[in-house]
Amino acid sequence: MDDPDVALMLEFQKGDNKAFSALMERYQKPVMNVVYRYLQDYNAAEDLAQETFLRVYQQRNAYKPTAKFSTWLFQICVNLCLNERRFRSYRNHESLNVTYPGDDKPMVDVADQRALSGEQKMIESERAALVRKAIAELPEKERMMILLAKWEHMDYEAIAEVMNCSVLAVKSRIFRAKQILKNKLKPYFLPGEEERQVPAKGRVIV
Amino acid sequence: MKEKPTDTDSKLWQTLDHSFQEVEPSPQFEAKVLARIASSRTGKFHFFSQWRRVLAVACIIFMGAISIHLFQDHEYRLQEQQIAGNYEFLQEMEVVENLEFLSFLEQVTPALEQAESEGLAYEDELSFGD
């Protein structure tokens, strides 16, 4: 068995709880970050990440070593995220961490600002908030696929397996998501566009 | 299978780079997961939710049994009424038939008496009627 995660999972299936702890140690941060980027809510992210490991524990016997452990784990995680999002949209719940039109600052400033001047900090913070908002406005599956591709560095096959759809569907959804993001974030990444005004705020970035 | 990213794709990717800072799980993360596992194994909520399910199924079975019983009772009563009705009908029919026979007798009696008086055999007279 080449994959150490699969070996750990098989140990865990035999009843070795230390193997489960090792897997949790290894994957708690990636899982937490996927959920956090998807829901943009720290508390919900921690809750769902814990729920993911609870499901791993409960469904340990359903795991077959034919699949990569990380794929199986992210399948559980993604399903929980999609369910949570549907539940939230049903309950019309909005996270406190989401920026609203007219807000100058996001409630949680996440960009690394240690090396930036005051004005640059503001610009970076604003840019990060707009990017997060653009990602949050993507359709559910497109958003998850973009997150898995961009931050988890998954290829199309892995994403297709995690999201339980075809590779073609992944390609077309990611393409669509990129188009949406490009349209929304055009002033921030096209050459010569950085000096232009921020559309939502009307502020000139120098 | 990775597609070769275009220039705008890489620029978009770079733009996304600093939008999220990595978050760290709380130090009690593992302990909280283990607590959840423990409560899912022996948790009261789980226990009660199981019992709620059992109770719901029992209620459905009980209601079903009552419905079937009431339906069967109703059917039985209907059958009884039908039998009673048929019996009455048959009784009425019998009475009617008897009355018809009496009227028939009334009609044929004079003819029979006349035939007897004339010395004809009873059978012959009857066969005459056919």
mmCIF file of C-alpha atoms in Angstrom:
data_model
loop_
_atom_site.group_PDB
_atom_site.id
_atom_site.type_symbol
_atom_site.label_atom_id
_atom_site.label_comp_id
_atom_site.label_asym_id
_atom_site.label_seq_id
_atom_site.Cartn_x
_atom_site.Cartn_y
_atom_site.Cartn_z
ATOM 1 C CA MET A 1 0.000 0.000 0.000
ATOM 2 C CA ASP A 2 1.793 3.107 -1.268
ATOM 3 C CA ASP A 3 -0.631 5.758 -0.031
ATOM 4 C CA PRO A 4 0.049 6.340 3.679
ATOM 5 C CA ASP A 5 -3.469 7.770 4.145
ATOM 6 C CA VAL A 6 -5.046 4.586 2.817
ATOM 7 C CA ALA A 7 -2.813 2.540 5.102
ATOM 8 C CA LEU A 8 -3.897 4.659 8.061
ATOM 9 C CA MET A 9 -7.545 4.323 7.096
ATOM 10 C CA LEU A 10 -7.216 0.544 6.855
ATOM 11 C CA GLU A 11 -5.581 0.519 10.281
ATOM 12 C CA PHE A 12 -8.457 2.609 11.558
ATOM 13 C CA GLN A 13 -10.963 0.173 10.042
ATOM 14 C CA LYS A 14 -9.252 -2.570 12.043
ATOM 15 C CA GLY A 15 -9.910 -0.557 15.197
ATOM 16 C CA ASP A 16 -6.763 1.513 15.623
ATOM 17 C CA ASN A 17 -8.006 4.885 16.868
ATOM 18 C CA LYS A 18 -4.495 6.342 16.731
ATOM 19 C CA ALA A 19 -4.684 6.037 12.946
ATOM 20 C CA PHE A 20 -7.871 8.093 13.022
ATOM 21 C CA SER A 21 -6.150 10.738 15.137
ATOM 22 C CA ALA A 22 -3.262 10.811 12.678
ATOM 23 C CA LEU A 23 -5.643 11.292 9.748
ATOM 24 C CA MET A 24 -7.478 14.006 11.635
ATOM 25 C CA GLU A 25 -4.183 15.711 12.452
ATOM 26 C CA ARG A 26 -3.209 15.630 8.802
ATOM 27 C CA TYR A 27 -6.485 16.753 7.271
ATOM 28 C CA GLN A 28 -8.201 19.008 9.794
ATOM 29 C CA LYS A 29 -6.631 22.152 8.351
ATOM 30 C CA PRO A 30 -7.353 21.446 4.649
ATOM 31 C CA VAL A 31 -10.930 20.432 5.444
ATOM 32 C CA MET A 32 -11.442 23.451 7.672
ATOM 33 C CA ASN A 33 -10.086 25.779 4.967
ATOM 34 C CA VAL A 34 -12.280 24.318 2.221
ATOM 35 C CA VAL A 35 -15.367 24.824 4.357
ATOM 36 C CA TYR A 36 -14.232 28.281 5.464
ATOM 37 C CA ARG A 37 -13.654 29.452 1.887
ATOM 38 C CA TYR A 38 -16.985 28.020 0.829
ATOM 39 C CA LEU A 39 -19.128 29.386 3.656
ATOM 40 C CA GLN A 40 -16.874 32.314 4.642
ATOM 41 C CA ASP A 41 -17.845 31.748 8.250
ATOM 42 C CA TYR A 42 -15.216 30.553 10.748
ATOM 43 C CA ASN A 43 -17.577 29.034 13.316
ATOM 44 C CA ALA A 44 -19.601 27.176 10.711
ATOM 45 C CA ALA A 45 -16.356 26.009 9.103
ATOM 46 C CA GLU A 46 -15.110 24.498 12.336
ATOM 47 C CA ASP A 47 -18.481 22.921 13.023
ATOM 48 C CA LEU A 48 -18.699 21.325 9.582
ATOM 49 C CA ALA A 49 -15.064 20.213 9.671
ATOM 50 C CA GLN A 50 -15.770 18.422 12.957
ATOM 51 C CA GLU A 51 -18.919 16.936 11.456
ATOM 52 C CA THR A 52 -16.845 15.695 8.508
ATOM 53 C CA PHE A 53 -14.535 13.737 10.829
ATOM 54 C CA LEU A 54 -17.501 12.433 12.771
ATOM 55 C CA ARG A 55 -18.919 11.073 9.497
ATOM 56 C CA VAL A 56 -15.536 9.546 8.667
ATOM 57 C CA TYR A 57 -15.631 7.770 12.028
ATOM 58 C CA GLN A 58 -19.210 6.597 11.585
ATOM 59 C CA GLN A 59 -18.810 5.480 7.971
ATOM 60 C CA ARG A 60 -15.302 4.028 8.283
ATOM 61 C CA ASN A 61 -16.465 0.621 7.118
ATOM 62 C CA ALA A 62 -17.919 2.116 3.929
ATOM 63 C CA TYR A 63 -14.473 3.232 2.793
ATOM 64 C CA LYS A 64 -12.943 1.102 0.054
ATOM 65 C CA PRO A 65 -9.197 1.415 -0.556
ATOM 66 C CA THR A 66 -9.853 1.711 -4.311
ATOM 67 C CA ALA A 67 -10.357 5.464 -3.813
ATOM 68 C CA LYS A 68 -7.855 7.915 -2.402
ATOM 69 C CA PHE A 69 -8.618 8.751 1.205
ATOM 70 C CA SER A 70 -8.480 12.497 0.507
ATOM 71 C CA THR A 71 -11.066 12.120 -2.288
ATOM 72 C CA TRP A 72 -13.411 10.224 0.005
ATOM 73 C CA LEU A 73 -12.867 12.729 2.791
ATOM 74 C CA PHE A 74 -13.533 15.714 0.539
ATOM 75 C CA GLN A 75 -16.641 13.990 -0.841
ATOM 76 C CA ILE A 76 -18.064 13.933 2.669
ATOM 77 C CA CYS A 77 -16.924 17.492 3.295
ATOM 78 C CA VAL A 78 -18.374 18.823 0.020
ATOM 79 C CA ASN A 79 -21.719 17.119 0.613
ATOM 80 C CA LEU A 80 -21.929 18.668 4.063
ATOM 81 C CA CYS A 81 -21.052 22.096 2.631
ATOM 82 C CA LEU A 82 -23.671 21.871 -0.119
ATOM 83 C CA ASN A 83 -26.297 20.727 2.386
ATOM 84 C CA GLU A 84 -25.387 23.560 4.734
ATOM 85 C CA ARG A 85 -25.606 26.107 1.913
ATOM 86 C CA ARG A 86 -29.042 24.797 0.898
ATOM 87 C CA PHE A 87 -30.166 24.874 4.502
ATOM 88 C CA ARG A 88 -28.914 28.451 4.840
ATOM 89 C CA SER A 89 -30.580 29.610 1.653
ATOM 90 C CA TYR A 90 -33.775 27.911 2.825
ATOM 91 C CA ARG A 91 -33.516 29.709 6.161
ATOM 92 C CA ASN A 92 -32.343 32.908 4.410
ATOM 93 C CA HIS A 93 -29.292 32.970 6.659
ATOM 94 C CA GLU A 94 -26.436 35.341 5.903
ATOM 95 C CA SER A 95 -23.008 35.112 7.448
ATOM 96 C CA LEU A 96 -21.667 38.036 9.461
ATOM 97 C CA ASN A 97 -18.446 37.670 7.558
ATOM 98 C CA VAL A 98 -19.971 38.603 4.206
ATOM 99 C CA THR A 99 -19.436 42.172 3.095
ATOM 100 C CA TYR A 100 -22.456 44.136 2.012
ATOM 101 C CA PRO A 101 -22.779 46.863 -0.608
ATOM 102 C CA GLY A 102 -21.757 50.117 0.997
ATOM 103 C CA ASP A 103 -19.419 48.485 3.509
ATOM 104 C CA ASP A 104 -15.941 49.922 3.322
ATOM 105 C CA LYS A 105 -14.298 47.059 5.155
ATOM 106 C CA PRO A 106 -14.974 43.400 5.530
ATOM 107 C CA MET A 107 -15.682 42.325 9.100
ATOM 108 C CA VAL A 108 -12.718 39.960 9.028
ATOM 109 C CA ASP A 109 -9.625 41.225 7.327
ATOM 110 C CA VAL A 110 -7.815 38.227 5.903
ATOM 111 C CA ALA A 111 -5.143 39.588 3.582
ATOM 112 C CA ASP A 112 -1.579 39.451 4.821
ATOM 113 C CA GLN A 113 -0.975 43.117 5.453
ATOM 114 C CA ARG A 114 2.159 43.142 7.557
ATOM 115 C CA ALA A 115 4.413 44.404 4.758
ATOM 116 C CA LEU A 116 1.997 46.941 3.300
ATOM 117 C CA SER A 117 1.597 50.655 3.807
ATOM 118 C CA GLY A 118 -1.667 52.063 5.143
ATOM 119 C CA GLU A 119 -3.147 52.871 1.757
ATOM 120 C CA GLN A 120 -1.966 49.617 0.214
ATOM 121 C CA LYS A 121 -3.491 47.769 3.123
ATOM 122 C CA MET A 122 -6.796 49.422 2.407
ATOM 123 C CA ILE A 123 -6.598 48.609 -1.294
ATOM 124 C CA GLU A 124 -5.606 44.999 -0.632
ATOM 125 C CA SER A 125 -8.340 44.632 1.936
ATOM 126 C CA GLU A 126 -10.897 46.030 -0.466
ATOM 127 C CA ARG A 127 -9.664 43.807 -3.271
ATOM 128 C CA ALA A 128 -9.758 40.714 -1.070
ATOM 129 C CA ALA A 129 -13.289 41.577 0.031
ATOM 130 C CA LEU A 130 -14.455 41.994 -3.564
ATOM 131 C CA VAL A 131 -12.832 38.717 -4.592
ATOM 132 C CA ARG A 132 -14.493 36.930 -1.679
ATOM 133 C CA LYS A 133 -17.809 38.512 -2.591
ATOM 134 C CA ALA A 134 -17.422 37.472 -6.247
ATOM 135 C CA ILE A 135 -16.635 33.911 -5.159
ATOM 136 C CA ALA A 136 -19.558 33.905 -2.736
ATOM 137 C CA GLU A 137 -21.886 34.945 -5.553
ATOM 138 C CA LEU A 138 -20.911 32.023 -7.781
ATOM 139 C CA PRO A 139 -23.432 29.189 -8.087
ATOM 140 C CA GLU A 140 -22.945 26.469 -5.421
ATOM 141 C CA LYS A 141 -21.169 23.824 -7.468
ATOM 142 C CA GLU A 142 -19.091 26.262 -9.500
ATOM 143 C CA ARG A 143 -17.892 27.866 -6.283
ATOM 144 C CA MET A 144 -16.886 24.549 -4.745
ATOM 145 C CA MET A 145 -15.105 23.465 -7.928
ATOM 146 C CA ILE A 146 -13.157 26.720 -8.120
ATOM 147 C CA LEU A 147 -12.142 26.365 -4.464
ATOM 148 C CA LEU A 148 -10.981 22.777 -4.940
ATOM 149 C CA ALA A 149 -9.081 23.633 -8.119
ATOM 150 C CA LYS A 150 -7.501 26.838 -6.878
ATOM 151 C CA TRP A 151 -6.698 26.149 -3.248
ATOM 152 C CA GLU A 152 -6.623 22.362 -2.981
ATOM 153 C CA HIS A 153 -4.839 22.037 -6.347
ATOM 154 C CA MET A 154 -7.103 19.202 -7.425
ATOM 155 C CA ASP A 155 -7.207 18.146 -11.070
ATOM 156 C CA TYR A 156 -10.460 17.728 -13.006
ATOM 157 C CA GLU A 157 -10.675 13.970 -12.389
ATOM 158 C CA ALA A 158 -10.334 14.376 -8.651
ATOM 159 C CA ILE A 159 -12.897 17.177 -8.592
ATOM 160 C CA ALA A 160 -15.271 15.060 -10.700
ATOM 161 C CA GLU A 161 -14.891 12.227 -8.217
ATOM 162 C CA VAL A 162 -15.409 14.473 -5.211
ATOM 163 C CA MET A 163 -18.412 16.236 -6.728
ATOM 164 C CA ASN A 164 -19.831 13.009 -8.183
ATOM 165 C CA CYS A 165 -20.125 14.273 -11.757
ATOM 166 C CA SER A 166 -18.352 13.876 -15.089
ATOM 167 C CA VAL A 167 -15.020 15.459 -15.977
ATOM 168 C CA LEU A 168 -16.757 17.325 -18.795
ATOM 169 C CA ALA A 169 -19.215 18.832 -16.349
ATOM 170 C CA VAL A 170 -16.311 19.934 -14.152
ATOM 171 C CA LYS A 171 -14.564 21.542 -17.110
ATOM 172 C CA SER A 172 -17.624 23.442 -18.247
ATOM 173 C CA ARG A 173 -18.559 24.568 -14.745
ATOM 174 C CA ILE A 174 -15.029 25.761 -13.978
ATOM 175 C CA PHE A 175 -14.911 27.549 -17.317
ATOM 176 C CA ARG A 176 -18.209 29.257 -16.524
ATOM 177 C CA ALA A 177 -17.041 30.186 -13.040
ATOM 178 C CA LYS A 178 -13.846 31.669 -14.446
ATOM 179 C CA GLN A 179 -15.840 33.715 -16.955
ATOM 180 C CA ILE A 180 -18.058 35.089 -14.178
ATOM 181 C CA LEU A 181 -15.029 35.916 -12.020
ATOM 182 C CA LYS A 182 -13.190 37.506 -14.915
ATOM 183 C CA ASN A 183 -16.147 39.764 -15.657
ATOM 184 C CA LYS A 184 -16.547 40.773 -12.038
ATOM 185 C CA LEU A 185 -12.865 41.205 -11.243
ATOM 186 C CA LYS A 186 -11.705 42.602 -14.572
ATOM 187 C CA PRO A 187 -10.359 45.858 -13.115
ATOM 188 C CA TYR A 188 -8.097 43.905 -10.764
ATOM 189 C CA PHE A 189 -6.193 41.566 -13.035
ATOM 190 C CA LEU A 190 -6.253 42.826 -16.618
ATOM 191 C CA PRO A 191 -3.129 44.769 -17.620
ATOM 192 C CA GLY A 192 -3.584 48.502 -17.291
ATOM 193 C CA GLU A 193 -6.847 48.062 -15.396
ATOM 194 C CA GLU A 194 -5.352 48.416 -11.924
ATOM 195 C CA GLU A 195 -5.200 52.184 -12.096
ATOM 196 C CA ARG A 196 -8.881 52.429 -12.819
ATOM 197 C CA GLN A 197 -11.712 53.098 -10.458
ATOM 198 C CA VAL A 198 -13.178 50.451 -8.239
ATOM 199 C CA PRO A 199 -16.638 50.005 -9.756
ATOM 200 C CA ALA A 200 -18.564 49.316 -6.577
ATOM 201 C CA LYS A 201 -17.133 52.151 -4.560
ATOM 202 C CA GLY A 202 -16.167 54.713 -7.189
ATOM 203 C CA ARG A 203 -12.846 55.196 -5.452
ATOM 204 C CA VAL A 204 -9.667 55.926 -7.448
ATOM 205 C CA ILE A 205 -6.869 53.481 -6.681
ATOM 206 C CA VAL A 206 -3.512 55.199 -7.063
ATOM 207 C CA MET B 1 -5.591 16.315 -16.353
ATOM 208 C CA LYS B 2 -4.602 19.937 -16.091
ATOM 209 C CA GLU B 3 -5.298 22.342 -18.885
ATOM 210 C CA LYS B 4 -2.622 24.807 -19.821
ATOM 211 C CA PRO B 5 -3.723 28.017 -18.185
ATOM 212 C CA THR B 6 -4.120 31.057 -20.370
ATOM 213 C CA ASP B 7 -2.582 34.389 -19.459
ATOM 214 C CA THR B 8 -5.857 35.787 -18.161
ATOM 215 C CA ASP B 9 -6.450 32.557 -16.228
ATOM 216 C CA SER B 10 -3.129 32.882 -14.412
ATOM 217 C CA LYS B 11 -3.807 36.538 -13.715
ATOM 218 C CA LEU B 12 -7.233 35.659 -12.360
ATOM 219 C CA TRP B 13 -5.636 32.929 -10.226
ATOM 220 C CA GLN B 14 -3.113 35.464 -8.897
ATOM 221 C CA THR B 15 -5.947 37.851 -8.083
ATOM 222 C CA LEU B 16 -7.652 35.128 -6.065
ATOM 223 C CA ASP B 17 -4.420 34.335 -4.212
ATOM 224 C CA HIS B 18 -4.681 36.842 -1.406
ATOM 225 C CA SER B 19 -8.442 36.820 -1.009
ATOM 226 C CA PHE B 20 -8.422 34.192 1.738
ATOM 227 C CA GLN B 21 -5.998 33.794 4.558
ATOM 228 C CA GLU B 22 -5.523 30.246 5.761
ATOM 229 C CA VAL B 23 -7.491 29.612 8.922
ATOM 230 C CA GLU B 24 -6.314 27.364 11.715
ATOM 231 C CA PRO B 25 -8.652 24.996 13.513
ATOM 232 C CA SER B 26 -9.039 25.720 17.204
ATOM 233 C CA PRO B 27 -6.670 23.814 19.546
ATOM 234 C CA GLN B 28 -9.650 21.847 20.884
ATOM 235 C CA PHE B 29 -10.618 20.625 17.421
ATOM 236 C CA GLU B 30 -9.659 16.995 17.966
ATOM 237 C CA ALA B 31 -11.137 16.949 21.455
ATOM 238 C CA LYS B 32 -14.404 18.319 20.107
ATOM 239 C CA VAL B 33 -14.534 15.671 17.377
ATOM 240 C CA LEU B 34 -13.885 12.933 19.931
ATOM 241 C CA ALA B 35 -16.625 14.386 22.154
ATOM 242 C CA ARG B 36 -19.017 14.313 19.208
ATOM 243 C CA ILE B 37 -18.079 10.714 18.498
ATOM 244 C CA ALA B 38 -18.655 9.797 22.131
ATOM 245 C CA SER B 39 -22.046 11.526 22.196
ATOM 246 C CA SER B 40 -23.042 9.930 18.906
ATOM 247 C CA ARG B 41 -22.296 6.501 20.367
ATOM 248 C CA THR B 42 -24.087 6.885 23.688
ATOM 249 C CA GLY B 43 -25.706 10.254 23.222
ATOM 250 C CA LYS B 44 -29.113 10.882 24.686
ATOM 251 C CA PHE B 45 -30.233 12.757 21.625
ATOM 252 C CA HIS B 46 -29.511 9.763 19.454
ATOM 253 C CA PHE B 47 -31.278 7.496 21.899
ATOM 254 C CA PHE B 48 -34.359 9.705 21.978
ATOM 255 C CA SER B 49 -34.395 10.227 18.263
ATOM 256 C CA GLN B 50 -34.374 6.438 17.850
ATOM 257 C CA TRP B 51 -37.249 6.114 20.271
ATOM 258 C CA ARG B 52 -39.133 8.869 18.489
ATOM 259 C CA ARG B 53 -38.783 6.901 15.286
ATOM 260 C CA VAL B 54 -39.971 3.713 16.966
ATOM 261 C CA LEU B 55 -42.916 5.560 18.479
ATOM 262 C CA ALA B 56 -43.872 7.073 15.136
ATOM 263 C CA VAL B 57 -43.769 3.659 13.430
ATOM 264 C CA ALA B 58 -45.805 2.121 16.275
ATOM 265 C CA CYS B 59 -48.400 4.897 15.931
ATOM 266 C CA ILE B 60 -48.664 4.346 12.195
ATOM 267 C CA ILE B 61 -49.103 0.583 12.685
ATOM 268 C CA PHE B 62 -51.719 1.174 15.414
ATOM 269 C CA MET B 63 -53.667 3.620 13.256
ATOM 270 C CA GLY B 64 -53.480 1.198 10.347
ATOM 271 C CA ALA B 65 -54.759 -1.659 12.464
ATOM 272 C CA ILE B 66 -57.662 0.453 13.739
ATOM 273 C CA SER B 67 -58.519 1.538 10.199
ATOM 274 C CA ILE B 68 -58.505 -2.063 8.964
ATOM 275 C CA HIS B 69 -60.600 -3.167 11.930
ATOM 276 C CA LEU B 70 -63.182 -0.397 11.365
ATOM 277 C CA PHE B 71 -63.310 -1.144 7.669
ATOM 278 C CA GLN B 72 -63.799 -4.847 8.257
ATOM 279 C CA ASP B 73 -66.488 -4.110 10.849
ATOM 280 C CA HIS B 74 -68.262 -1.861 8.397
ATOM 281 C CA GLU B 75 -68.028 -4.505 5.680
ATOM 282 C CA TYR B 76 -69.394 -7.139 8.078
ATOM 283 C CA ARG B 77 -72.315 -4.903 8.975
ATOM 284 C CA LEU B 78 -73.032 -4.262 5.330
ATOM 285 C CA GLN B 79 -72.978 -7.991 4.613
ATOM 286 C CA GLU B 80 -75.290 -8.627 7.531
ATOM 287 C CA GLN B 81 -77.686 -6.002 6.263
ATOM 288 C CA GLN B 82 -77.480 -7.460 2.813
ATOM 289 C CA ILE B 83 -78.184 -10.958 4.066
ATOM 290 C CA ALA B 84 -81.090 -9.695 6.136
ATOM 291 C CA GLY B 85 -82.408 -7.775 3.160
ATOM 292 C CA ASN B 86 -82.106 -10.775 0.921
ATOM 293 C CA TYR B 87 -83.886 -12.908 3.458
ATOM 294 C CA GLU B 88 -86.723 -10.410 3.670
ATOM 295 C CA PHE B 89 -86.837 -10.237 -0.076
ATOM 296 C CA LEU B 90 -86.955 -13.975 -0.328
ATOM 297 C CA GLN B 91 -89.666 -14.102 2.272
ATOM 298 C CA GLU B 92 -91.639 -11.507 0.338
ATOM 299 C CA MET B 93 -91.092 -13.429 -2.868
ATOM 300 C CA GLU B 94 -92.345 -16.598 -1.227
ATOM 301 C CA VAL B 95 -95.450 -14.821 -0.040
ATOM 302 C CA VAL B 96 -96.040 -13.453 -3.505
ATOM 303 C CA GLU B 97 -95.541 -16.856 -5.034
ATOM 304 C CA ASN B 98 -97.943 -18.350 -2.507
ATOM 305 C CA LEU B 99 -100.522 -15.701 -3.321
ATOM 306 C CA GLU B 100 -100.140 -16.366 -7.011
ATOM 307 C CA PHE B 101 -100.575 -20.061 -6.390
ATOM 308 C CA LEU B 102 -103.702 -19.393 -4.335
ATOM 309 C CA SER B 103 -105.176 -17.232 -7.045
ATOM 310 C CA PHE B 104 -104.296 -19.944 -9.528
ATOM 311 C CA LEU B 105 -106.028 -22.478 -7.333
ATOM 312 C CA GLU B 106 -109.018 -20.235 -7.078
ATOM 313 C CA GLN B 107 -109.125 -20.070 -10.829
ATOM 314 C CA VAL B 108 -108.735 -23.778 -11.443
ATOM 315 C CA THR B 109 -110.846 -25.080 -8.575
ATOM 316 C CA PRO B 110 -114.245 -24.520 -10.289
ATOM 317 C CA ALA B 111 -112.925 -26.160 -13.416
ATOM 318 C CA LEU B 112 -111.644 -29.105 -11.387
ATOM 319 C CA GLU B 113 -114.915 -29.445 -9.552
ATOM 320 C CA GLN B 114 -116.758 -29.306 -12.795
ATOM 321 C CA ALA B 115 -114.489 -31.914 -14.340
ATOM 322 C CA GLU B 116 -114.893 -34.152 -11.307
ATOM 323 C CA SER B 117 -118.575 -33.889 -11.522
ATOM 324 C CA GLU B 118 -118.397 -34.753 -15.185
ATOM 325 C CA GLY B 119 -116.286 -37.822 -14.358
ATOM 326 C CA LEU B 120 -113.070 -36.787 -16.003
ATOM 327 C CA ALA B 121 -109.811 -37.856 -14.522
ATOM 328 C CA TYR B 122 -108.013 -35.291 -12.469
ATOM 329 C CA GLU B 123 -104.802 -35.807 -14.444
ATOM 330 C CA ASP B 124 -106.541 -35.318 -17.757
ATOM 331 C CA GLU B 125 -107.926 -32.019 -16.637
ATOM 332 C CA LEU B 126 -104.549 -30.866 -15.474
ATOM 333 C CA SER B 127 -102.896 -31.922 -18.715
ATOM 334 C CA PHE B 128 -105.633 -29.966 -20.427
ATOM 335 C CA GLY B 129 -104.345 -26.889 -18.683
ATOM 336 C CA ASP B 130 -100.878 -27.369 -20.255
#
